């Protein structure tokens, strides 16, 4: 039974609500002591990461909300959590029973919690936020809004550390080299390219704060953040030196030797601010204001220059070695998925299988593949109503059993030394209803339309987004999350700069370029009933039409056909399905035994 749907309040929810109440009380005492009227607690760390190490899960600790995105604001009489549509249902469930109020954010680009503060607090109030946890770009926006209300902002106080008694330290996981056979480019070569960008912008220094940027630039990896093989560190590059600011305990003799061969000098992680304050005042340092914290920016003694994120932009364009590995890793990932879904079909109805059990099977079968390092995110296995929770994570104790009835949504991915995967498939475990088939077919048609798109260079993700939604919109349906995100290479599963999104989001305004890898994942969600999403990763590449781009589908796993209303597909869409499934069988079947081949052949059977 799913613990979130029973008709009494479980003990663990009561216990958590009591703990959260105590934490809020202690925080408010500190706020009063420091003269702070409202304290803002974001989801980030000093590197402005989307996913953070346990030490920086402050927003989760104070509120109990475990989603990856959200901001908490605490005043003397209000505790609010602002989060986007991916987490509306999850937020309501996890905040239930506590003092926290869910504030729904429909426009992710708008700081609605700041607007709320402007409307709620009296003129002259004092806001607090730890300066390490807010990017300079966001801090400037906050300063500007606060000035209108004569608010004072305290960026110095870390009130969470003052009340979080057993707060974890920075992880000390050892780092390792991501070998040249995978990266296709040495760290010294990447640094040289970065210096060319610095020269073009007349920069003497460049500061990198984003963990995946640093891991990519120096070809190093670690396990400091769950699912993201990054290294907690900073990097600073000059015309002649490259520095890695990192805790000494994380460096083995082998890594020190490697860094020396690439002319990278390791320095204590805690010395960066001091070093920034001693740069010659006549120098110029480039930084990305969206990923560099207010505290770091304030420490700089020379002229800081806001520049594009050079490393992110280089990293987004996968080289030929990385692309070749990605094609190979998709074959391995497909084998693991096939074994997992075959296992599910064989055992469902014969033994109890929970959503959590199946997520573990996915992990187990992936772990049997060569080069496997871990999951790229916590698998989303949403049965029936749980599938409508966009970022649902099944709990070992309380997840729901999967029966031979209804719709199952499975979104999962793997981290391999030779690439990162992310795939969603939706299957029906009984005869789908007409409404389910109608929604699924509209999602599929949008997925195909985006995959088949041919578009001129300079086209942005926002311009492409309508292709995925068009068929749903015609039926009065929609989904509130983005259609696609960039994906790293043995790095973060969510990677900038590009995205396929509606509205005015920053990522949606970035033109897609050849070499970028992006997800294609339209969906539809019927709250309380089921969720539908179909996701593949696609590679943007040059079209045979000069000046145009197109997509190559990288993901290699069958798309469920039982839920399709075939009468709604046109001949071109059927051809796309047949061609896609033919490619899957040709590339994946050589790795399979006879029973597995037969299963795959049935799933890849062409339309008549």
Coordinates of N, CA and C in Angstrom, one line a residue, residues 15-31 41 57-65 74 99-100 159-160 163-166:
X15 N 6.0 12.5 13.0 CA 7.4 12.7 13.6 C 8.1 13.8 12.8
X16 N 8.0 13.7 11.5 CA 8.7 14.7 10.7 C 8.1 16.1 10.9
X17 N 6.8 16.2 11.1 CA 6.2 17.5 11.3 C 6.6 18.1 12.7
X18 N 6.8 17.2 13.7 CA 7.3 17.7 15.0 C 8.7 18.2 14.9
X19 N 9.6 17.5 14.1 CA 11.0 17.9 14.0 C 11.1 19.2 13.2
X20 N 10.3 19.4 12.2 CA 10.3 20.6 11.4 C 9.8 21.8 12.2
X21 N 8.9 21.5 13.1 CA 8.4 22.6 14.0 C 9.5 23.1 14.9
X22 N 10.3 22.1 15.4 CA 11.4 22.5 16.3 C 12.5 23.2 15.6
X23 N 12.7 22.8 14.4 CA 13.8 23.5 13.6 C 13.3 24.9 13.2
X24 N 12.1 25.1 12.9 CA 11.6 26.4 12.6 C 11.7 27.3 13.8
X25 N 11.3 26.8 14.9 CA 11.4 27.6 16.2 C 12.8 28.0 16.4
X26 N 13.8 27.1 16.3 CA 15.2 27.5 16.5 C 15.7 28.5 15.5
X27 N 15.3 28.4 14.2 CA 15.6 29.3 13.2 C 15.1 30.7 13.5
X28 N 13.8 30.8 13.9 CA 13.2 32.1 14.2 C 13.9 32.7 15.4
X29 N 14.3 31.9 16.4 CA 15.1 32.5 17.5 C 16.3 33.2 17.0
X30 N 17.0 32.5 16.1 CA 18.3 33.1 15.5 C 18.0 34.3 14.7
X31 N 16.9 34.3 13.9 CA 16.5 35.4 13.1 C 16.2 36.7 14.0
X41 N 16.0 30.6 2.1 CA 16.8 29.3 2.0 C 16.6 28.7 0.7
X57 N 21.8 20.5 1.9 CA 20.4 20.2 1.7 C 19.6 21.0 2.8
X58 N 19.9 22.3 2.9 CA 19.3 23.1 3.9 C 17.8 23.3 3.8
X59 N 17.4 23.5 2.5 CA 15.9 23.7 2.3 C 15.2 22.4 2.6
X60 N 15.7 21.3 2.3 CA 15.1 20.0 2.6 C 15.1 19.8 4.1
X61 N 16.1 20.1 4.8 CA 16.2 19.9 6.2 C 15.2 20.8 7.0
X62 N 15.0 22.0 6.6 CA 14.1 22.9 7.3 C 12.7 22.6 7.0
X63 N 12.4 22.1 5.7 CA 11.0 22.0 5.3 C 10.5 20.6 5.2
X64 N 11.4 19.6 4.9 CA 10.9 18.3 4.7 C 10.6 18.0 3.2
X65 N 10.7 19.0 2.4 CA 10.4 18.9 0.9 C 11.7 18.4 0.3
X74 N 11.1 32.0 5.4 CA 10.6 32.0 6.8 C 10.5 33.4 7.4
X99 N 3.9 23.3 9.3 CA 3.5 24.7 9.2 C 3.7 25.2 7.8
X100 N 4.5 24.5 7.0 CA 4.8 25.1 5.6 C 3.6 25.1 4.7
X159 N 22.5 31.2 9.0 CA 21.7 30.8 10.2 C 21.4 29.3 10.2
X160 N 21.5 28.7 9.1 CA 21.2 27.2 9.1 C 22.3 26.5 9.9
X163 N 21.8 26.5 13.6 CA 20.7 25.7 14.2 C 20.8 24.2 13.8
X164 N 21.6 23.9 12.7 CA 21.7 22.5 12.3 C 22.9 21.8 13.0
X165 N 22.6 21.2 14.1 CA 23.7 20.8 14.9 C 24.5 19.6 14.4
X166 N 23.9 18.7 13.6 CA 24.6 17.5 13.1 C 24.8 17.7 11.6

